[in-house]
Structure formats: structure tokens, C-alpha cells
XYZ file of C-alpha atoms in Angstrom:
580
model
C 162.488 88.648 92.030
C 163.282 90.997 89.306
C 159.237 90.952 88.636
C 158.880 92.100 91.919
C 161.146 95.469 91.875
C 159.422 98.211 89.720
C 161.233 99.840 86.565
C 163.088 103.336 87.183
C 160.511 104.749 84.646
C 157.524 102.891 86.399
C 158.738 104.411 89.488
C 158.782 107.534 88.628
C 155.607 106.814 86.815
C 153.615 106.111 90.053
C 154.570 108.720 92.244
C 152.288 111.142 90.891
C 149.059 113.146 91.948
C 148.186 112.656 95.548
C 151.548 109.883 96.031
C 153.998 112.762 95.085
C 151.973 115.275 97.199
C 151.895 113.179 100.483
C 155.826 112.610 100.014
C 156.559 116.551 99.686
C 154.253 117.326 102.650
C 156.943 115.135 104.540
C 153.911 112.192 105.431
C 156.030 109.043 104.008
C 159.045 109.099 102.273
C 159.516 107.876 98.845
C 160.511 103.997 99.468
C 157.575 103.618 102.173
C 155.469 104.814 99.268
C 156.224 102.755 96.357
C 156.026 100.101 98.783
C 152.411 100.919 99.612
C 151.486 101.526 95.773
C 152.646 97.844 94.957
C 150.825 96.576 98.227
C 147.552 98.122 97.161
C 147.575 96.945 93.918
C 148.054 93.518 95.000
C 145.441 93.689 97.286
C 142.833 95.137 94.576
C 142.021 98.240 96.937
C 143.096 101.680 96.910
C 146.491 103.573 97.960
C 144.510 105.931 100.404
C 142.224 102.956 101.763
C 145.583 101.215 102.366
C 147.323 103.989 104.039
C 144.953 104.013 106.362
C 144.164 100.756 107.477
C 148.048 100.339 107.992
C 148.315 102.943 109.830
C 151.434 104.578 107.264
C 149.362 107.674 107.220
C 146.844 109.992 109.438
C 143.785 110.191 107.807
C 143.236 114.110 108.357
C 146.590 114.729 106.546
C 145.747 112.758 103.404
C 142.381 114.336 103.350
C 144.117 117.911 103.411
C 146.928 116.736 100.840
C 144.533 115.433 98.466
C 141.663 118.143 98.681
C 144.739 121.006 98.317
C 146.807 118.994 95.279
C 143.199 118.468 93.232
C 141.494 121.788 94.506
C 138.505 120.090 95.732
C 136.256 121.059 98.758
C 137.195 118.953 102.205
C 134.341 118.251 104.300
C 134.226 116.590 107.613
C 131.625 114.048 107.260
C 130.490 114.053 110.930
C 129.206 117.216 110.558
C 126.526 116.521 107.474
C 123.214 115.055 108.284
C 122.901 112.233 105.016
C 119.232 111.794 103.689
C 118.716 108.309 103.006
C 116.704 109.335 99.639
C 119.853 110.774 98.140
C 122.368 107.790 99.237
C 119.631 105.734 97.408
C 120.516 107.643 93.788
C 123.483 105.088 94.136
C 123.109 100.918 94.219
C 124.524 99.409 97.236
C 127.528 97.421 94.739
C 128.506 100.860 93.749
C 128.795 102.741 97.283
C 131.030 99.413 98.769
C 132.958 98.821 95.642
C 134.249 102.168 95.315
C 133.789 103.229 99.188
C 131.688 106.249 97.724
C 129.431 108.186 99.702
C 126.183 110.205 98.042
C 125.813 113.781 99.953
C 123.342 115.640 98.316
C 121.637 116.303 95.268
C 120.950 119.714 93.767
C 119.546 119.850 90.583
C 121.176 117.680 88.376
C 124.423 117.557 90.259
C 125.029 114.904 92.396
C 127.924 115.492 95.685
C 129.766 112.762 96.198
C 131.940 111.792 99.543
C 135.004 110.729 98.274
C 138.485 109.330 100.120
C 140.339 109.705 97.073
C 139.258 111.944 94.128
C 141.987 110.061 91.496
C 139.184 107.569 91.374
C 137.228 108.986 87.982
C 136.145 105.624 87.982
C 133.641 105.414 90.272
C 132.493 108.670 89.965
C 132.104 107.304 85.833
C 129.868 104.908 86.884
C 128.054 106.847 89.103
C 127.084 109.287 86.581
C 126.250 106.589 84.297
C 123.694 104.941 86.337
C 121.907 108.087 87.853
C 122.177 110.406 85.058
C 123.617 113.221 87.013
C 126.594 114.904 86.860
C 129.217 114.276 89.680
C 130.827 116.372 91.485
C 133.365 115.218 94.567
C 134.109 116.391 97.969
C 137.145 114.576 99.452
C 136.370 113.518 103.311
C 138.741 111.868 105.819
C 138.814 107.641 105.243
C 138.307 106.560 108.583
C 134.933 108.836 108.423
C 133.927 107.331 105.348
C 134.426 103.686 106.164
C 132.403 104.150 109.448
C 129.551 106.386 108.452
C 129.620 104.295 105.270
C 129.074 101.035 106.865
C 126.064 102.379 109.085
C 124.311 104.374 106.288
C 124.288 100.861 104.328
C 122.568 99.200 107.362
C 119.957 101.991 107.607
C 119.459 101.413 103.781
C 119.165 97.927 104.071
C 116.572 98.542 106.995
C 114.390 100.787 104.856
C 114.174 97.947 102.057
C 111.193 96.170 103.721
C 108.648 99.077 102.660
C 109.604 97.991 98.711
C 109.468 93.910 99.740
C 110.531 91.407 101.631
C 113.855 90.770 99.543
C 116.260 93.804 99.516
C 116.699 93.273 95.870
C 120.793 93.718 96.005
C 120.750 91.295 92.668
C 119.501 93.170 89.613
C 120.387 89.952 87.420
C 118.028 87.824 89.312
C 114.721 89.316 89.691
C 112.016 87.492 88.607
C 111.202 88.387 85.036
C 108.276 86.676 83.111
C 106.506 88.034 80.023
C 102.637 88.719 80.426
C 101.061 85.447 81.608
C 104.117 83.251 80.628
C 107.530 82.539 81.864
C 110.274 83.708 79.396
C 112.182 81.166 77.578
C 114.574 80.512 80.286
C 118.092 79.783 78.122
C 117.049 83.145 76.085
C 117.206 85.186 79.356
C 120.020 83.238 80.624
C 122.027 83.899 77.038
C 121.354 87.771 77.148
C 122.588 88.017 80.966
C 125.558 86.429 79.886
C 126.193 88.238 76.848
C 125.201 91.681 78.557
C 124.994 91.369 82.075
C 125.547 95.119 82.561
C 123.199 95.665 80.328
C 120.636 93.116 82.273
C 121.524 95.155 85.575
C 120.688 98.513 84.003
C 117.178 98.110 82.837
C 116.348 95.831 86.025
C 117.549 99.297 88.184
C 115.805 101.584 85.967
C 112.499 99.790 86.639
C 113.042 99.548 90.344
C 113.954 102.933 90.386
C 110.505 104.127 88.633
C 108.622 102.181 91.299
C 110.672 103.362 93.986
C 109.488 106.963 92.979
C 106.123 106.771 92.256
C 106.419 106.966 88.141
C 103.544 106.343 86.048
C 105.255 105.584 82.563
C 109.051 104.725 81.477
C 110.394 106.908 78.412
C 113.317 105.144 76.972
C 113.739 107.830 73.929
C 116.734 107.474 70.815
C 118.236 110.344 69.412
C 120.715 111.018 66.614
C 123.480 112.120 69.492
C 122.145 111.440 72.585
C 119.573 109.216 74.311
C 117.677 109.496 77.396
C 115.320 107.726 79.587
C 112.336 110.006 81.623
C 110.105 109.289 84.149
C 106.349 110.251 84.592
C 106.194 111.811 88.050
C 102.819 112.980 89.282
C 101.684 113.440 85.281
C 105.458 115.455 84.299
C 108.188 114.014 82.553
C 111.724 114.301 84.165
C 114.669 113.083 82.891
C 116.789 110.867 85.037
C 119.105 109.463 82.620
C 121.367 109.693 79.356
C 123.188 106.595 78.805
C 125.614 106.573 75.750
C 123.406 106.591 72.550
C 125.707 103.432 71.731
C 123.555 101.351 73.920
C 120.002 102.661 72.637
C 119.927 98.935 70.397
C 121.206 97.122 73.041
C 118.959 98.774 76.047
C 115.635 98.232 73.657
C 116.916 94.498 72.818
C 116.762 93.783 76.860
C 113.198 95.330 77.016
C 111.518 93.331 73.982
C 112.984 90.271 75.768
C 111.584 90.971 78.917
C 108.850 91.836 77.036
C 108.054 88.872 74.763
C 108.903 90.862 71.606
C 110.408 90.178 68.561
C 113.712 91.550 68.533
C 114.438 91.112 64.926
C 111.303 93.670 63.575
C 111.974 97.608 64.218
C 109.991 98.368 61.090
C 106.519 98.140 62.902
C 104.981 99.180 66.505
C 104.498 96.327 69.079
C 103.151 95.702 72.363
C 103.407 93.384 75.319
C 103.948 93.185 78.844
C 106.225 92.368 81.675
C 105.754 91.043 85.235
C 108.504 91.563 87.563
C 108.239 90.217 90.803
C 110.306 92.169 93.761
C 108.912 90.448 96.628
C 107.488 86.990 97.562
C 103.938 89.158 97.669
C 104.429 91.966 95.376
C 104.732 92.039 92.001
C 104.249 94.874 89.233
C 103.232 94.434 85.569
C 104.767 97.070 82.906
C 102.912 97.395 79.959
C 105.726 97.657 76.821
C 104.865 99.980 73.567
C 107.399 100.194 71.093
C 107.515 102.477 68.264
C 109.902 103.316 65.466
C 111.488 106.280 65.366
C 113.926 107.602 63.014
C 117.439 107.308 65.245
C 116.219 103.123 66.436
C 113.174 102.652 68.704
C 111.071 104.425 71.399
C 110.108 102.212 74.263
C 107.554 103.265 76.865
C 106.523 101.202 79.685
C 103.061 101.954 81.782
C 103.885 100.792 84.952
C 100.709 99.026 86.268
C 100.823 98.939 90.399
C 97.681 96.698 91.797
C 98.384 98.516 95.073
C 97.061 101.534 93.057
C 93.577 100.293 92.795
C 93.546 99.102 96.424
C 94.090 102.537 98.235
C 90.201 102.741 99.321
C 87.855 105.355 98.852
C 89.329 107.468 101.749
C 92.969 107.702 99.935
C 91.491 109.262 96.796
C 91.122 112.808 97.602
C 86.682 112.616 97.331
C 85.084 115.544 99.495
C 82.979 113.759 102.407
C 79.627 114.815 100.130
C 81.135 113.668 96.929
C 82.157 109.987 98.565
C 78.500 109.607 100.073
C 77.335 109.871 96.920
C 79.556 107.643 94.777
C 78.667 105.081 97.411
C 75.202 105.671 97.179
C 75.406 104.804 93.551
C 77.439 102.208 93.918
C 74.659 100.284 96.908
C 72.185 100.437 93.740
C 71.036 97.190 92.233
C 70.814 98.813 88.959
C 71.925 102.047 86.974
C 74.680 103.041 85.204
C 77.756 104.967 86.673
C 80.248 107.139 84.494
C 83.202 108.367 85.227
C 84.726 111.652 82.461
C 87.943 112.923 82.482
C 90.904 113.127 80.014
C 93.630 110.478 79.742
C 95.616 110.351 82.758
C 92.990 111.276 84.936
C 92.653 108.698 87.080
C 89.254 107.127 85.995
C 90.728 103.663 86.055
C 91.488 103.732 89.419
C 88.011 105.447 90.610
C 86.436 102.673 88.505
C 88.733 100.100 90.545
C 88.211 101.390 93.642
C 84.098 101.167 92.987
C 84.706 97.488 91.775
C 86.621 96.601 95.118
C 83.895 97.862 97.049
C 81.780 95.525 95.097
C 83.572 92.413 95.115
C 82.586 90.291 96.961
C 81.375 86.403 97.371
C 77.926 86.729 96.426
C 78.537 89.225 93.761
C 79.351 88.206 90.014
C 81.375 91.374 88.405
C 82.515 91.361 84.624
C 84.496 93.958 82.916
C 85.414 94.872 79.422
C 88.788 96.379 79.381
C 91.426 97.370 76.649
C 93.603 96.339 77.797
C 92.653 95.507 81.215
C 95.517 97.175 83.632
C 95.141 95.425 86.884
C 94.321 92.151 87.558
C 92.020 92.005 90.558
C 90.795 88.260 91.877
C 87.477 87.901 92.296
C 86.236 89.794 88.835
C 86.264 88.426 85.615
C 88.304 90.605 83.366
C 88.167 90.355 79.116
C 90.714 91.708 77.124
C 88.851 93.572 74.030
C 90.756 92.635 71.016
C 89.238 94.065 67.563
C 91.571 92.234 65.354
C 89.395 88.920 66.224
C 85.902 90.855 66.446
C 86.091 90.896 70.460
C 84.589 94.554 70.658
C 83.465 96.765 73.908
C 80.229 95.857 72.075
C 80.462 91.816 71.789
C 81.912 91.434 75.146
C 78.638 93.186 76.692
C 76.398 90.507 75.153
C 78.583 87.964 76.374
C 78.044 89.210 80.080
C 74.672 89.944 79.617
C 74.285 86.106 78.952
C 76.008 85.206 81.807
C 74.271 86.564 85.010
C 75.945 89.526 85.723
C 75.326 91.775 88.612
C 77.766 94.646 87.631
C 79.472 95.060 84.514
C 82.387 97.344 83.965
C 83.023 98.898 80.547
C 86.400 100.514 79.776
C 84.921 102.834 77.941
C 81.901 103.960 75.602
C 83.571 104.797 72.545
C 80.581 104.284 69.537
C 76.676 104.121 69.506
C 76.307 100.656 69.528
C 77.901 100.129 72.945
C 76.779 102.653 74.338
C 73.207 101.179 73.576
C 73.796 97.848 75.347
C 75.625 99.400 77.987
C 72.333 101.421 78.669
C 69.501 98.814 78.134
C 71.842 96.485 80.705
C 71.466 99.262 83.243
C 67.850 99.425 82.846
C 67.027 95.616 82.999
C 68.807 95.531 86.463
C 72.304 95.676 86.446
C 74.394 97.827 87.687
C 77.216 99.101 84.816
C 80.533 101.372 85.441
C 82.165 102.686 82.418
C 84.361 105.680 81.113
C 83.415 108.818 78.444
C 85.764 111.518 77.047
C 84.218 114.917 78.129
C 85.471 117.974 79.762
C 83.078 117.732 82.500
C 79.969 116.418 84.092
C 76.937 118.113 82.425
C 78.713 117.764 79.068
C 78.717 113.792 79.605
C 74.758 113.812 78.821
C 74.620 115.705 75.969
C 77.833 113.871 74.564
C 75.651 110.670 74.706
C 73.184 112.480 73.238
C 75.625 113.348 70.081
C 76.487 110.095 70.076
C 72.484 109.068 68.982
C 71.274 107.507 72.181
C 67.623 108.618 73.011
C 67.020 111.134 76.030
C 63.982 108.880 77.609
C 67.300 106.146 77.679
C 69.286 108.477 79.353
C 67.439 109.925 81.840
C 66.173 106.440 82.984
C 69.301 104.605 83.036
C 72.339 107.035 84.154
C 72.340 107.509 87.622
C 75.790 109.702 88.939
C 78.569 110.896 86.608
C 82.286 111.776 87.949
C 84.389 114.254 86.173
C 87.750 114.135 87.535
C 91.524 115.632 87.362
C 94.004 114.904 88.853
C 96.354 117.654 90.683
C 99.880 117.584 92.205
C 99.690 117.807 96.252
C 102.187 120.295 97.563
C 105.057 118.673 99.377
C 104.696 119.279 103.475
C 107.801 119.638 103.996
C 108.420 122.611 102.001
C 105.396 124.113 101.230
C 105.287 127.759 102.018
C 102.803 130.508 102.682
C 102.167 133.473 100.226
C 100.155 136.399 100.591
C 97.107 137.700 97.906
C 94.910 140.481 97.951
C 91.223 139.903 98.463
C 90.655 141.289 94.946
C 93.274 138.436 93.695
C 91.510 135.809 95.590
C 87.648 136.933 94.584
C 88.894 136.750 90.890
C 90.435 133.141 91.171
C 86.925 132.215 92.597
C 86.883 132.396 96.635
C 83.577 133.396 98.310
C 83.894 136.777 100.019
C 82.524 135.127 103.722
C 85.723 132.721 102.804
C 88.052 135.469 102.353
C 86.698 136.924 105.483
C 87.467 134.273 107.817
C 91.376 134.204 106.547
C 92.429 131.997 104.110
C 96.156 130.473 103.899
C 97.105 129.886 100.763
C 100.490 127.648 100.142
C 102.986 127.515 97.019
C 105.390 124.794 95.855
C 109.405 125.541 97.181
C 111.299 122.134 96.284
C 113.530 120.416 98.394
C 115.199 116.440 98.476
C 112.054 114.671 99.408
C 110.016 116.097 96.326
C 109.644 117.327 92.666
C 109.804 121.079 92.112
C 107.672 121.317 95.833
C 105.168 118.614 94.692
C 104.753 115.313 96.242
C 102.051 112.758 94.623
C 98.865 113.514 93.367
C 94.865 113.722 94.664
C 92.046 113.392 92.676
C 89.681 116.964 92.003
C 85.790 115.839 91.400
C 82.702 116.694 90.438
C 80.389 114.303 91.798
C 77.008 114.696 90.025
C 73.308 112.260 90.688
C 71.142 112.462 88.066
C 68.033 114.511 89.588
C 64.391 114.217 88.728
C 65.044 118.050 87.827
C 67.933 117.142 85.653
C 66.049 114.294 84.085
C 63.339 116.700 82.908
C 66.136 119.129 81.266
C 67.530 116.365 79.341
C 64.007 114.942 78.288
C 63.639 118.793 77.142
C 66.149 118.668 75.038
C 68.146 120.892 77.428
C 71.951 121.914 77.101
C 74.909 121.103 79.111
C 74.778 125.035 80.328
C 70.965 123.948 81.639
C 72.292 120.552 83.023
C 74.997 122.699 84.938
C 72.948 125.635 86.173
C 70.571 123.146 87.384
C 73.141 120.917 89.317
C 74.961 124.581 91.080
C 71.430 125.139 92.262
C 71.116 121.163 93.721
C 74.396 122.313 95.461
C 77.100 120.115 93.121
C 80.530 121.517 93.234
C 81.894 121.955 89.526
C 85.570 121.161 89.135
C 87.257 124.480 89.996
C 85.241 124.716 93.113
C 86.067 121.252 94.141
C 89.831 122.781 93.226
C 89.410 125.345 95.405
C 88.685 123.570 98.353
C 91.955 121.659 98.083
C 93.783 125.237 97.903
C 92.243 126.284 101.235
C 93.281 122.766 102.912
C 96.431 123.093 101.694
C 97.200 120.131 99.760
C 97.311 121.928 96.562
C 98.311 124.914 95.020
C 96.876 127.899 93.375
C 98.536 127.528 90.273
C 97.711 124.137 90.038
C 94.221 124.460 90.168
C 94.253 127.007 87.504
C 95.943 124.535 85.530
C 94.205 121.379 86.238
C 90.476 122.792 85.423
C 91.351 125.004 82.766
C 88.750 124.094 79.806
């Protein structure tokens, strides 16, 4: 009994804060409230939650006491229209543990709906998992609880577009390491020993498929550490976890990854398969390197459903896709695709290769590493270290019956050769050069020692390609140039003359900085008789251009340009994209 009745000291202990406050304000009295405080603790949930819910205490008035005693803003909740995106920030365990509601985001602050604002807690661990800082609003706890429990359903509704599961259990995804399941009791041992560790990495990951990222940055310092996302080809940062957990955090990921934990002396590589749905699954592709303050980790994130768009989805002008199809009906030739890294020639050369594939077709590619596994084509991993080159893999094919071959990319002479004799003796090959542009992608082979009569005979279309940021449509607005602006950026005067809308990036929730994924900007260009003769000449790249304006090919700014005037890009991003 004497357990049961609190100190003097402890007494006086509790009624602080918001407790103290609701007393003066004449909304319980003292007894009524210590009462409550030992009741709530009992019951593992919090004084203002149980206030409410026994009905000591109007949930208005503790709203007002609590936002006057802390000085933070009161908000009534029914008033604010929530956007699903930003409730998202925040897992599901988080929002009904804590009874937290995300607002909105601005920046990197993060407004959270709070009932009680003594609870640092969960505004702690809020800030730890999204990276933001927190800020609270105090709102009413009857408000909370209800709008609460119906934007969780309307959360749990919009799961279905990531999976079929809804993926509440970040412990229990289904992890495997390339090809091969991980050694079950190791994954089972690190859960145990560091299951908020396990919970952490699984969320990041989700999170960077959630929003579209390209690549993972999990980056050490000396006093900090943070973890960026790729989004539409520019790094953001979405998180800083304590630089305590930097060992710990790239531990979880060499697991996952079928690393050795025990060497940080040397770079390694592997991969990971996660699977978030019975029929989805996405690979990461793990590079560590080491760095002076513990390891860098970056994962590619490898999404099959990015090679299975379709043609239609990947931003080609109607003249530009007739003629990559075109190509791609040939029985023999050889396609090429330029562009720098990050381009998006992988997933043009996918796309081609879907169109292909099919039953009576027998497709072989040389890849290094090969990205996404497609069913259906017979993929090769190049691996040097064993004498599997771009080089030795083409023979291979070549002995096998091919009808299209697929090389990752032409890096030396000799591969370059084969690639070009198997184009001329009837097959049809799809491969990858470094060059700014189109015209420059002949003479480059020409550097490179392979004959013009070769080249002229064998090469059949070349794509150059970047890859530009689409302005978001929700927030994209309208600016106003000069005709002398808009002749000097490249518009046609008969253009400028029949109006011309041109739209910049603004920003809001549902993008990044006004942008909102990317489209591809081509230059589409078929290997003319006329363009043949120029390179059996001994022509230039200048030549090959000149020659291709005239057959009516659209270089890459002009291709740019045309996205401006639809709209789906901007100005600046253009200039920026086919800068050379």
C-alpha cells in the first residue's frame, strides 16, 4: 500500500509543465491529478491521452493550456487539408505509438500535430528517421485520435501501388544476396543484436524506391554522417543519423549484401534483392569504398519496371521513335546508343531488346554488370579477372546462333571489330559508346582504328541522348521572354510568332525544387547513303552533322527545345542538359 502512495518530493516532482498548468487554470485540482499521472503511467499511455478518454478534462482547454505554458502554435486540425506524401515522411509504428500527426514539410523542417508537446520523445525519433528537423504544433486530442485513425486507413489504402503487402514489418522483408539466400542464422543474429538497426536500413531502401531514387549515398564523416538520395540525376540529403552508427549502418549493408564485414581496407561489390511484394522485387547493386572516417556505401537501385515502360514512356519525338523502330525491324546492322553516364542508354537499349524478345528470337547480351534481369534473353556477366571480356563473350555468341546481340559497351578496338563484322554477317547488334553526340560517334570509331568501308556498311542509326528533369504540373509556372531572348536560346522566328509559353520550376510537396521525374532528349540519327560517302571521304563530325541538319535530324538542343515549348521541361534545363 505504501508502494502505491507517491513520495511528498515525487509529488511535487510530477506536477510540473502542462500538470501544474491545467491545475492553476482551475481544470482539475491537485489530488484528481496525481491520480491521473499514476493511472497513465500504469497504463503505458500519456497524461493528456488519458485525460481525455476519461473524460477528467475538455480537450479544447488542454490544447490552450499546453500551447500557452510551452509557447507553441495551436491549430485546429479540422481545418488543414493533410497530404498523404508528407504523413508518409513518418512509418505507421511511429504515428500510432506516439499518436503523432505529420502536417507539412517545408524545407527541411518537418510540422508535427502533436496532443502533448512534453513528448521530445517522439518528436526524437521522428527526426531521427526522416532527417528533418521537428518542429510541433499542439492540436486538440479528440481531433488527433480521429483524423489520425482515418489518415492511417487512407495510407494503408495507397500501399497497393508499392505491392501487394503494406510492408508495416521492416524486420521481415525478404532479403537475399545476389542469386543466393543469405545465411539465414547470420541475418537472424544481426536482427537480434540490432533490430533498430535492421529496421533503419530496410526503411531507407523503401523510402528510395518510394521516391523514384536512382543511387543510395550512405557517406562517413569525421562529425557527422549522412545518407543522400539520387533524385532525377541530383543528390539530396534526407538523413544524418548519429556518426556513432556509421560502423554499425555499413555492417547491416555488407550483410545484406554478401560482403565481408571484417575487410574495410579494400573496395567491394555485391548485390541485394529485396522483395516487397509477392510480384515485385528490386535488386540494389552495393559498392563500398574506404574512406578516411570508416566506409562509403552506395547502392544503384536497379528497378526491372524501368526497362519495361515501352517506347511511348521514354520521351522519343514521333519521327525519332519511327526510326529507332525501323532499325530495330532490321535483320542485320548495328545500333548505338552515345551519351554520358547516367544518361539513360541502358534503358533505351532495354526497351529495344523488349521489343525484340520474343519466342522465335534468340537475343544475347554482354553486360558489366548486367543491371536487369529480363526472361527471355540470355545475359553474361563480363568479368576480366577470369579473361571473360566484351571481346570473348562476342565470339561466344557468335558461335551460338544469335539473332541480336547486345554489347554493354565498345570500350577498345578489338571489340569493336567483332561487334562490327557480326553486324555485317547478319545480325543485328545494340551496344553503347562514350561521345558527346551523334556525328562524333563515327569518327570516335574511327579514332579507335576501325576502317571507314566497316563503318559505313555496318552502322545503321546512332542515339545520342540526355536526360532532363520534367517540370512538376502542379506547380509549374509561366514566365515571360523577349523575342530577342528566345531567338538567342535557339527558337525559330515563325515559332516565336505563333506564341510560345514557356514554363519555370516553383516547388511545392509533390516535387523536388519544381521538378518531377525525368524524359529522355534525343538525337535520332540513320546512317544515309550521303553520310556514308562523308565518312568513306574521310569526312569530319562537323561534315557528318551539317549533312544530317540538311536530311532534317534534330541535334540535341533542338530536340531540347521542343520539350520547352510542350512544357515538360524547362529553359534552364535545356541549357544545362546539352551544354558541350
Amino acid at each position: 500500500m505504501a508502494d502505491a502512495i507517491p513520495s511528498f518530493s515525487a509529488q511535487r516532482l510530477a506536477l510540473q509543465g502542462l500538470p501544474l498548468r491545467l491545475i492553476q487554470d482551475g481544470l482539475l485540482d491537485e489530488a484528481t491529478m496525481l491520480q491521473a499521472i499514476a493511472t497513465a503511467k500504469e497504463e503505458g499511455t500519456n497524461l493528456v491521452s488519458y485525460l481525455v478518454n476519461a473524460g477528467l478534462a475538455n480537450p479544447r482547454d488542454i490544447a490552450i493550456a499546453a500551447s500557452q505554458e510551452f509557447g507553441v502554435p495551436l491549430l485546429d486540425l479540422d481545418a488543414v487539408q493533410l497530404d498523404l506524401d508528407t504523413v508518409k515522411l513518418v512509418s505507421d509504428k511511429l504515428l500510432t505509438k506516439h499518436r503523432v500527426l505529420p502536417l507539412v514539410k517545408r524545407g527541411k523542417k518537418l510540422f508535427v500535430a502533436v496532443a502533448d508537446p512534453t513528448n521530445l520523445h517522439a518528436l526524437d525519433e521522428i527526426k531521427f528517421q526522416t532527417g528533418l528537423s521537428v518542429e510541433a504544433v499542439v492540436v486538440e486530442e479528440d481531433k488527433l485520435q480521429r483524423v489520425s485513425a482515418k489518415v492511417l486507413e487512407q495510407v494503408d489504402a495507397s500501399m497497393p501501388a508499392f505491392g501487394e503487402d503494406d510492408l508495416d514489418d521492416l524486420e521481415n522483408l525478404e532479403v537475399t544476396g545476389g542469386d543466393d539466400e543469405l545465411d539465414a542464422q547470420a541475418i537472424g543474429r544481426d536482427e537480434v543484436e540490432d533490430a533498430p538497426i535492421v529496421r533503419f536500413v530496410n526503411k531507407v531502401l523503401l523510402d528510395a524506391i518510394k521516391r523514384g531514387a536512382s543511387d543510395i549515398h550512405f557517406e562517413p564523416y569525421e562529425k557527422m554522417y549522412r545518407i543522400r538520395f539520387r533524385l532525377d540525376g541530383y543528390l539530396k540529403e534526407v538523413a544524418t543519423p548519429p556518426v556513432q552508427l556509421a560502423s554499425k549502418i555499413a555492417a547491416r549493408l555488407k550483410v545484406m549484401a554478401r560482403l565481408d564485414i571484417a575487410e574495410r581496407r579494400i573496395p567491394q561489390d555485391g548485390r541485394i534483392k529485396m522483395r516487397i511484394s509477392k510480384n515485385r522485387a528490386i535488386d540494389f547493386r552495393v559498392s563500398t569504398c574506404p574512406t578516411l572516417f570508416g566506409e562509403k556505401i552506395v547502392c544503384r537501385i536497379l528497378d526491372p519496371s524501368s526497362a519495361m515502360l515501352g517506347i511511348d514512356a521514354l520521351g522519343y519525338e514521333p519521327q525519332q521513335k519511327e526510326l529507332y523502330l525501323k532499325a530495330l525491324s532490321q535483320p542485320h546492322g548495328m545500333i548505338l546508343v552515345t551519351g554520358p553516364t547516367g544518361s539513360g542508354k541502358t534503358v533505351s537499349l532495354y526497351t529495344g531488346l523488349q521489343i525484340l524478345n520474343t519466342e522465335d528470337t534468340n537475343i544475347s547480351t554482354a553486360e558489366d554488370p548486367a543491371e536487369i534481369n529480363i526472361p527471355g534473353i540470355n545475359q553474361v556477366n563480363i568479368n576480366p579477372k577470369v579473361g571473360l571480356t566484351f571481346a570473348s563473350a562476342l565470339r561466344a555468341f557468335l558461335r551460338q546462333d544469335p539473332d541480336v546481340i547486345m554489347v554493354g559497351e565498345i570500350r577498345d578496338l578489338e571489340t569493336a571489330e567483332i561487334a562490327i563484322k557480326a553486324a555485317q554477317t547478319g545480325h543485328l547488334v545494340l551496344s553503347t559508346l562514350h561521345t558527346n553526340d551523334a556525328p562524333k560517334t563515327l569518327t570516335r570509331l574511327i579514332d579507335m582504328g576501325v576502317k571507314p568501308y566497316a563503318i559505313a556498311t555496318s552502322v545503321t542509326l546512332i542515339i545520342a541522348q540526355r536526360l532532363a528533369r520534367k517540370l512538376c504540373p502542379n506547380c509549374k509556372v509561366p514566365i515571360e521572354m523577349s523575342a530577342d531572348a528566345l531567338l538567342k536560346e535557339g527558337f525559330t522566328e515563325e515559332e516565336i510568332a505563333a506564341g510560345l509559353t514557356i514554363y519555370k520550376p516553383v516547388g511545392c510537396n509533390q516535387c523536388t525544387d519544381g521538378y518531377k521525374g525525368r524524359t529522355g532528349i534525343y538525337q535520332v540519327m540513320p546512317v544515309s547513303e550521303e553520310i556514308q560517302k562523308i565518312i568513306l571521304q574521310g569526312g569530319t563530325a562537323v561534315d557528318i552533322a551539317a549533312q544530317a541538319a540538311r536530311e532534317g535530324v534534330w541535334d540535341l538542343r533542338r530536340s531540347g527545345l521542343e520539350k520547352v515549348k510542350a512544357g515538360i521541361t524547362s529553359l534552364d534545363e535545356v541549357n544545362q542538359c546539352t551544354v558541350e
